[in-house]
Tab-separated table of C-alpha atoms in Angstrom:
chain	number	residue	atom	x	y	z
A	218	UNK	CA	-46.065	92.230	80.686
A	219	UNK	CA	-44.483	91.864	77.115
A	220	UNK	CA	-40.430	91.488	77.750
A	221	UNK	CA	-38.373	94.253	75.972
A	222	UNK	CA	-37.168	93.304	72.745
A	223	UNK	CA	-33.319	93.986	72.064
A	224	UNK	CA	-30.551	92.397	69.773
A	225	UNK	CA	-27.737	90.725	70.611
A	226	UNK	CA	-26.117	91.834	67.073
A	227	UNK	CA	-26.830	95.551	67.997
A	228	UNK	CA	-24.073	97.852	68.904
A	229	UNK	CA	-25.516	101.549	67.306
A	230	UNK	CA	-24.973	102.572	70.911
A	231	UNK	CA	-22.277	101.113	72.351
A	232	UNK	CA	-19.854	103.270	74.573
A	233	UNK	CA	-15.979	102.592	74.560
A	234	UNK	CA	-14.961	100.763	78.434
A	235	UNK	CA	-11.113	101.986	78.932
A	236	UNK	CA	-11.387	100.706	82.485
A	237	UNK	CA	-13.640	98.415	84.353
A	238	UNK	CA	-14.017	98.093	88.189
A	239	UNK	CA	-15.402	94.898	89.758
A	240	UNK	CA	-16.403	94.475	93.074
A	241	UNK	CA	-15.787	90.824	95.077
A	242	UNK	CA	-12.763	89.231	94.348
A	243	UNK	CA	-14.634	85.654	95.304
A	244	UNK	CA	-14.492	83.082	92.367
A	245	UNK	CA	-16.967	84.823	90.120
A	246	UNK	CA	-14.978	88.381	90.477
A	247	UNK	CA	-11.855	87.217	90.109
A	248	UNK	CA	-12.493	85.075	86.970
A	249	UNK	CA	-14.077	88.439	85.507
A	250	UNK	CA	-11.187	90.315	86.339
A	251	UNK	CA	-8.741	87.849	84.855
A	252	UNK	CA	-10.647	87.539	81.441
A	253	UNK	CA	-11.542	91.101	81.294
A	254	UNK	CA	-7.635	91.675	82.055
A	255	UNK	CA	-6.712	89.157	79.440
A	256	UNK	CA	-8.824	89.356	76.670
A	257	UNK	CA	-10.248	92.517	76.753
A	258	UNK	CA	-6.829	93.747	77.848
A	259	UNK	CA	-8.393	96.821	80.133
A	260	UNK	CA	-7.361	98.032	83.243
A	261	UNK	CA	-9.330	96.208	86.302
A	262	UNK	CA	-9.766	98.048	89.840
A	263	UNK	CA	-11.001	94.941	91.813
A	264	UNK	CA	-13.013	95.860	94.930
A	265	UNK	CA	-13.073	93.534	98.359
A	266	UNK	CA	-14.470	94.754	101.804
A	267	UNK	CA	-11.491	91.803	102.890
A	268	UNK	CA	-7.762	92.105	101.588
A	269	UNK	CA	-7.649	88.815	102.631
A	270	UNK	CA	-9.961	87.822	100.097
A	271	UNK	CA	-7.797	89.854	97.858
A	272	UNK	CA	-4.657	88.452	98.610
A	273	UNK	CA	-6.627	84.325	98.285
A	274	UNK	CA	-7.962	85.640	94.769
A	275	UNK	CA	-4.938	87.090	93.459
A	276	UNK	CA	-3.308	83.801	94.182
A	277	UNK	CA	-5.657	82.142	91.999
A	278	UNK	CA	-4.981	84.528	89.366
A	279	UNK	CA	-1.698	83.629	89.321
A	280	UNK	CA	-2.163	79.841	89.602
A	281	UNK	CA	-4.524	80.090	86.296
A	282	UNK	CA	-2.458	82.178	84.440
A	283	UNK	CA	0.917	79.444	85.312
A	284	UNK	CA	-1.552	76.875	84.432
A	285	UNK	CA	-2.138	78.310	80.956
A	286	UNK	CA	1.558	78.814	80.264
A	287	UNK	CA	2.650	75.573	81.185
A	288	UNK	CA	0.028	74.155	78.589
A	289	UNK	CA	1.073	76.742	76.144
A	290	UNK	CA	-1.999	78.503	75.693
A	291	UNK	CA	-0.753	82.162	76.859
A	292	UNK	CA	2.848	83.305	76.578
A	293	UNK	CA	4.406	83.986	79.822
A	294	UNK	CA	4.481	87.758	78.727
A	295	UNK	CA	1.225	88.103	78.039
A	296	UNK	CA	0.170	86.340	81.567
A	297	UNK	CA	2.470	88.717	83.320
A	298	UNK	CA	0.722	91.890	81.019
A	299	UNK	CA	-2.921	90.698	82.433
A	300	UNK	CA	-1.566	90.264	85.753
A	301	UNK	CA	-0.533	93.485	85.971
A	302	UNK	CA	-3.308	95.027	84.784
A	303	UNK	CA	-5.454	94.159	88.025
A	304	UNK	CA	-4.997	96.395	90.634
A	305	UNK	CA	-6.650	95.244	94.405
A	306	UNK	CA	-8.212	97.933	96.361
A	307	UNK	CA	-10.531	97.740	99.873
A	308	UNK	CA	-11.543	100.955	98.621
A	309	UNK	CA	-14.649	101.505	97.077
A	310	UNK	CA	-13.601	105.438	96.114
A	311	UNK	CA	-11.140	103.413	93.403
A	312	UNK	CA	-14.368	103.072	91.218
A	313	UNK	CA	-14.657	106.755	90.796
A	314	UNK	CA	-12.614	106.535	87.209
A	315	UNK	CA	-13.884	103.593	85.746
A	316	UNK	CA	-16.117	103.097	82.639
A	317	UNK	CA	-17.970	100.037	83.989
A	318	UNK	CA	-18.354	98.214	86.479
A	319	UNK	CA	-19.394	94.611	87.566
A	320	UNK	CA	-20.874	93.338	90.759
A	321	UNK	CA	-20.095	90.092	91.732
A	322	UNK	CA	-21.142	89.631	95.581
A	323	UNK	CA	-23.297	86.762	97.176
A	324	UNK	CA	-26.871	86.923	95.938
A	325	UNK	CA	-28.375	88.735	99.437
A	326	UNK	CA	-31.033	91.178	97.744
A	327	UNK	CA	-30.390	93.978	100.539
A	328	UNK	CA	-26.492	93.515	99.621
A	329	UNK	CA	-26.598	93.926	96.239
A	330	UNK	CA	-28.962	97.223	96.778
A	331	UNK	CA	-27.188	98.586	99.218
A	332	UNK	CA	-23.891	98.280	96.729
A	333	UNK	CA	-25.878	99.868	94.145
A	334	UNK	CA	-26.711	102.845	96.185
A	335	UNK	CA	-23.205	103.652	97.436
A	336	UNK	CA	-21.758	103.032	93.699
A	337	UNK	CA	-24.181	105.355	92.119
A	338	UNK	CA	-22.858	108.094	93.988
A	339	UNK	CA	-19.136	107.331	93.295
A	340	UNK	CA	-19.262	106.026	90.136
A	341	UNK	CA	-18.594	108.575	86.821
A	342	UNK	CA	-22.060	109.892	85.465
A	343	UNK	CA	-21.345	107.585	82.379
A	344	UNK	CA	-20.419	104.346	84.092
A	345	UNK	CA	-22.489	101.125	83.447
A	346	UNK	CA	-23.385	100.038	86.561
A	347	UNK	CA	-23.311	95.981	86.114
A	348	UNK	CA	-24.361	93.155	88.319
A	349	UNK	CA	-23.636	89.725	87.976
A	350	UNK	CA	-26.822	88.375	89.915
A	351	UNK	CA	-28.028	85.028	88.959
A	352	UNK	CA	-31.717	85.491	90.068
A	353	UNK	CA	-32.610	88.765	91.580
A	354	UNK	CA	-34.717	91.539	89.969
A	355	UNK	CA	-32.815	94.010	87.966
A	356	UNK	CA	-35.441	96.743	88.142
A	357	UNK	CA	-35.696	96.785	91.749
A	358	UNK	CA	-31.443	96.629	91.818
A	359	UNK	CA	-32.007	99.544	89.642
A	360	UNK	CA	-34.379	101.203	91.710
A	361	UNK	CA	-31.415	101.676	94.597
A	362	UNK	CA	-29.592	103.836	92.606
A	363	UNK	CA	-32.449	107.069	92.668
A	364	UNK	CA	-30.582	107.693	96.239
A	365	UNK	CA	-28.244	109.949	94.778
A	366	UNK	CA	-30.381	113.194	93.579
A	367	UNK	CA	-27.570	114.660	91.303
A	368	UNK	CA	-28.090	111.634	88.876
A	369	UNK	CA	-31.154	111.134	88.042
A	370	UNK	CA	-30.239	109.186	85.239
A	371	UNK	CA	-28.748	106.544	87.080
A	372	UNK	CA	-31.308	104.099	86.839
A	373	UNK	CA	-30.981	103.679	83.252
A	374	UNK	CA	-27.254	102.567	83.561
A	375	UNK	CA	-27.847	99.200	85.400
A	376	UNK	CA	-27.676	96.139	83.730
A	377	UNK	CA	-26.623	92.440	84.463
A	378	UNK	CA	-24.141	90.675	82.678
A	379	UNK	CA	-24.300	87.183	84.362
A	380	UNK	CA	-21.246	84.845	83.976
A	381	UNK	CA	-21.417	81.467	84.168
A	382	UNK	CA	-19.385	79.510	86.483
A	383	UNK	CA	-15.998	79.309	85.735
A	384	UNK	CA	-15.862	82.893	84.424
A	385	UNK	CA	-12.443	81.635	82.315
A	386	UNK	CA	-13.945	78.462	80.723
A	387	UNK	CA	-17.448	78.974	80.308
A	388	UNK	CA	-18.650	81.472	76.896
A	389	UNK	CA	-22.114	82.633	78.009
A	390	UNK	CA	-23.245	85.609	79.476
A	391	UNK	CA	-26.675	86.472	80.103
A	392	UNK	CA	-27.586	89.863	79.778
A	393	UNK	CA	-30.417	91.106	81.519
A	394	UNK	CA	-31.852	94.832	81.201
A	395	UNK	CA	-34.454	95.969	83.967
A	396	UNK	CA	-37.441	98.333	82.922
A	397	UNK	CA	-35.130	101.462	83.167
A	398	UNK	CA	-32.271	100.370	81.458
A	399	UNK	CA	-31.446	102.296	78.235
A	400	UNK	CA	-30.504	101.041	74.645
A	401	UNK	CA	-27.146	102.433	75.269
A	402	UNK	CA	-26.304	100.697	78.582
A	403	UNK	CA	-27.858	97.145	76.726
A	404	UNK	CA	-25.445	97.838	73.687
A	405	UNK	CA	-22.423	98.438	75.390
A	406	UNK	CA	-23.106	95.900	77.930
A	407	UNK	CA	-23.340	93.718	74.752
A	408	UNK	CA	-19.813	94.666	72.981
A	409	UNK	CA	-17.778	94.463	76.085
A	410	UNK	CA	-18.540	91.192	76.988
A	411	UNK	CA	-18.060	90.117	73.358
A	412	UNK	CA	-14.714	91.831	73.908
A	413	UNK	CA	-13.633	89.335	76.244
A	414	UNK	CA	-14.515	86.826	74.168
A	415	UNK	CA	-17.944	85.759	75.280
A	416	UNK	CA	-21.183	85.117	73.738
A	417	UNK	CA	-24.515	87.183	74.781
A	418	UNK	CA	-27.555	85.937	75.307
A	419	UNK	CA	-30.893	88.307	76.220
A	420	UNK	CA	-33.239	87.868	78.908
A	421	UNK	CA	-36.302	89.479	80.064
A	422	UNK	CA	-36.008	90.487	83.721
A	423	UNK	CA	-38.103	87.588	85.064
A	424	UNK	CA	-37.313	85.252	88.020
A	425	UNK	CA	-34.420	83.217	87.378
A	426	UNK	CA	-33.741	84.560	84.070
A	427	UNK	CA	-33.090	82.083	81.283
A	428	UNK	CA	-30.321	80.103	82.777
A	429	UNK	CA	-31.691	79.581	85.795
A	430	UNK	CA	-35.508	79.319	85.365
A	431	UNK	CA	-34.519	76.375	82.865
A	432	UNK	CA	-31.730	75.068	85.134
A	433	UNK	CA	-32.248	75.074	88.911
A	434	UNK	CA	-35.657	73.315	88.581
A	435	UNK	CA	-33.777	70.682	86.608
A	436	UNK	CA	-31.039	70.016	89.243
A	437	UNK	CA	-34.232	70.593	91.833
A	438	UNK	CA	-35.835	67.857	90.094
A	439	UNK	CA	-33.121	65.883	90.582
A	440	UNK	CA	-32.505	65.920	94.138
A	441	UNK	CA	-36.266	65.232	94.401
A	442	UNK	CA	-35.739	61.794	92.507
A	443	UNK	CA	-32.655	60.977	94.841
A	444	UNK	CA	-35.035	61.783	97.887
A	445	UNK	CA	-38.014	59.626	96.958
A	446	UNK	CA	-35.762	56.768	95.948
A	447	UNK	CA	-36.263	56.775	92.537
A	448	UNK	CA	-32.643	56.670	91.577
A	449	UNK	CA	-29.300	56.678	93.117
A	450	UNK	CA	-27.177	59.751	92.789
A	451	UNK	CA	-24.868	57.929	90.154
A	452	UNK	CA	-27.906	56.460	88.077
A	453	UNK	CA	-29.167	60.313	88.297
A	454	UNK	CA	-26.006	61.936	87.023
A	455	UNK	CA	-25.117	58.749	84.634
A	456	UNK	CA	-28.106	58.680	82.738
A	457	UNK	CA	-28.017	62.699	82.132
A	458	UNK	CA	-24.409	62.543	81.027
A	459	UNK	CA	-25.078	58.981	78.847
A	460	UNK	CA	-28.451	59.804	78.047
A	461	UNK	CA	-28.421	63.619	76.693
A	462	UNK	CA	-24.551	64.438	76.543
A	463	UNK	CA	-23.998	67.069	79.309
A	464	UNK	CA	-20.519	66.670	80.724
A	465	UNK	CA	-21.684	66.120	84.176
A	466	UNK	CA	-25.249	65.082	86.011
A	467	UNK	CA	-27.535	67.375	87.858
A	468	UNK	CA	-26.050	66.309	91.520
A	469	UNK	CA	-22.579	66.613	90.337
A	470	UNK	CA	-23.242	70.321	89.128
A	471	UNK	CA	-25.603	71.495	91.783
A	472	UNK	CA	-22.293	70.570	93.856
A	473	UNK	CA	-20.087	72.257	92.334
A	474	UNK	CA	-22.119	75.185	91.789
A	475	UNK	CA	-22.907	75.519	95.447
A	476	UNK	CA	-26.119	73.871	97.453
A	477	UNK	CA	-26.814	76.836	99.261
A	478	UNK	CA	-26.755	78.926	95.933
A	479	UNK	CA	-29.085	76.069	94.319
A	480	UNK	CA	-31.903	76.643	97.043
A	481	UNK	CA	-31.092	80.349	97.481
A	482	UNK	CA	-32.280	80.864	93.543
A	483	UNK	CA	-34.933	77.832	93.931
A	484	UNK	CA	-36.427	80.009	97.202
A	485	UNK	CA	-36.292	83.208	94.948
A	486	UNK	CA	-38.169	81.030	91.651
A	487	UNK	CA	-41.196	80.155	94.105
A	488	UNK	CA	-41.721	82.740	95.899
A	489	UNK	CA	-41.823	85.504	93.041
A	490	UNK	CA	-44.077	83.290	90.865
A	491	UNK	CA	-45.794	81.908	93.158
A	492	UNK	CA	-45.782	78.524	91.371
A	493	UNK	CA	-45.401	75.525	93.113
A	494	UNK	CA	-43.458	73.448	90.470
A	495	UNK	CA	-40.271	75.800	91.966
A	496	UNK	CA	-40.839	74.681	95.355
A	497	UNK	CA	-37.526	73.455	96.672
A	498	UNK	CA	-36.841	70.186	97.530
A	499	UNK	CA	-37.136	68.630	101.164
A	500	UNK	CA	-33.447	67.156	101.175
A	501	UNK	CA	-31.862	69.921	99.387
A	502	UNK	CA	-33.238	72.290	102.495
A	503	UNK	CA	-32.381	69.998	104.581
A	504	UNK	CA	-28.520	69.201	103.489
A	505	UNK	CA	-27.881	73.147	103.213
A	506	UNK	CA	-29.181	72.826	107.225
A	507	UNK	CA	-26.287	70.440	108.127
A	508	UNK	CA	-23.705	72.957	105.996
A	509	UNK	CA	-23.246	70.537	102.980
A	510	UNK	CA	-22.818	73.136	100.654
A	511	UNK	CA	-20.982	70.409	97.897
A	512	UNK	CA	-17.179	70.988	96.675
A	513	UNK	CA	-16.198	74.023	98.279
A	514	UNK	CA	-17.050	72.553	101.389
A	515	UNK	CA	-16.059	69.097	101.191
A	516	UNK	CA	-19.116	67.324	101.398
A	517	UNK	CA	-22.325	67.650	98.978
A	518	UNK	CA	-23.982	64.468	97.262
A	519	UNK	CA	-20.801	63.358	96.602
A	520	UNK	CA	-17.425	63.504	99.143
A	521	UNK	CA	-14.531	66.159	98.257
């Protein structure tokens, strides 16, 4: 099937976001709170099933924004202005004013969908419905939104506007539109995420996307060269960074972006082509068995 064809440049569409809910105040959620808070300068409703994961991601709010005052990059004023415009709710009803909204929960397919179903029926008839998945259809996230009969149009407002990892450093955002999406949901999805200072880049709605259909068998390859003992892990990550300028090797990123989110997207790449080049590696499997996950558990290829 031919991939829809849509410009990043576009904007003939765009609707206006006054307020934007997102829902998971993990890393990913929080950083798009803070830079939607900060740059785009809109009110954020941010959505956790935990207040304790609300009251550990508010923390790191406020830890960034200290950071970038004591290097002089944000007035204290305008840290305590984006601060308070992030308002913590374990209420999902909060989302029933808000313009657009962002998902940003672990990818678990029958999460996500299940999310989509309950916000379609709470969310404003205009909302964008957004999801920050990394790998997972947007059509069939789409699909979970014809639960609610008295929006039939629903479907058409889903999107996914993927970060990358960290949400305040990193400038891309993939946007995805599934086969219901309309031109209007793509072009505001487009100028908001431009508001808060990113760049856009379009994908069709194929496995992995661009970022990771070029990325995760890259790292996987990796892995695969440290299992069959043809390199070490620093060889590996030296001659990337040496050899083609990245800023850190494949084993060195695959921990810090998670090695149970590596083989999660690397198990979603082979099974929904079918192609064996995205088989995941043996050690990978393997290392995500014995719960070394990399940084954010302490132990990964390399020791935290």
């Amino acid at each position: 099937m031919a991939s829809r064809a849509f410009s990043t440049t576009s904007a003939a569409y765009a609707a206006e976001v006054k307020k934007l809910g997102v829902i998971g105040a993990g890393q990913m959620g929080l950083g798009i709170a803070l830079v939607a808070a900060q740059k785009a300068q809109v009110p954020v409703s941010l959505i956790d099933n935990s207040q304790a994961s609300l009251d550990k991601g508010l923390k790191f709010a406020d830890k960034l924004l200290a950071k970038d005052v004591s290097k002089e990059r944000l007035t204290q004023d305008a840290a305590d202005a984006a601060r308070a415009l992030i308002t913590p709710s374990v209420k999902m009803d909060d989302l029933s004013s808000v313009d657009f909204i962002i998902e940003a929960v672990p990818e678990i397919t029958e999460l996500k969908t299940s999310i989509f179903s309950q916000i379609s029926q709470i969310a404003p008839k205009h909302a964008i419905l957004a999801t920050n998945t990394s790998s997972i259809s947007i059509t069939k996230i789409a699909a979970a939104t014809t639960t609610n009969p008295t929006d039939l149009q629903a479907p058409s407002r889903v999107i996914s506007t993927h970060f990358m990892n960290p949400v305040p450093i990193q400038k891309g955002v993939e946007i995805i539109a599934g086969l219901q999406t309309s031109q209007e949901t793509i072009d505001t999805a487009i100028t908001f995420v431009q508001r808060m200072g990113k760049i856009a880049s379009v994908s069709a709605d194929s496995p992995g996307f661009l970022a990771n259909r070029i990325l995760m068998p890259y790292i996987n390859e990796a892995v695969i060269c440290l299992e069959t003992g043809v390199g070490g892990r620093e060889d590996i990550d030296n001659i990337m960074k040496n050899g083609t300028n990245v800023p850190m090797g494949p084993l060195t990123l695959a921990d810090f972006i998670g090695l149970d989110t590596c083989l999660a997207i690397m198990n979603v790449l082979h099974q929904e082509t079918g192609d064996s080049k995205y088989r995941p590696s043996g050690l990978l499997k393997r290392m995500v068995d014995a719960g070394w996950m990399g940084k954010k558990t302490g132990k990964g290829f390399y020791n935290y």
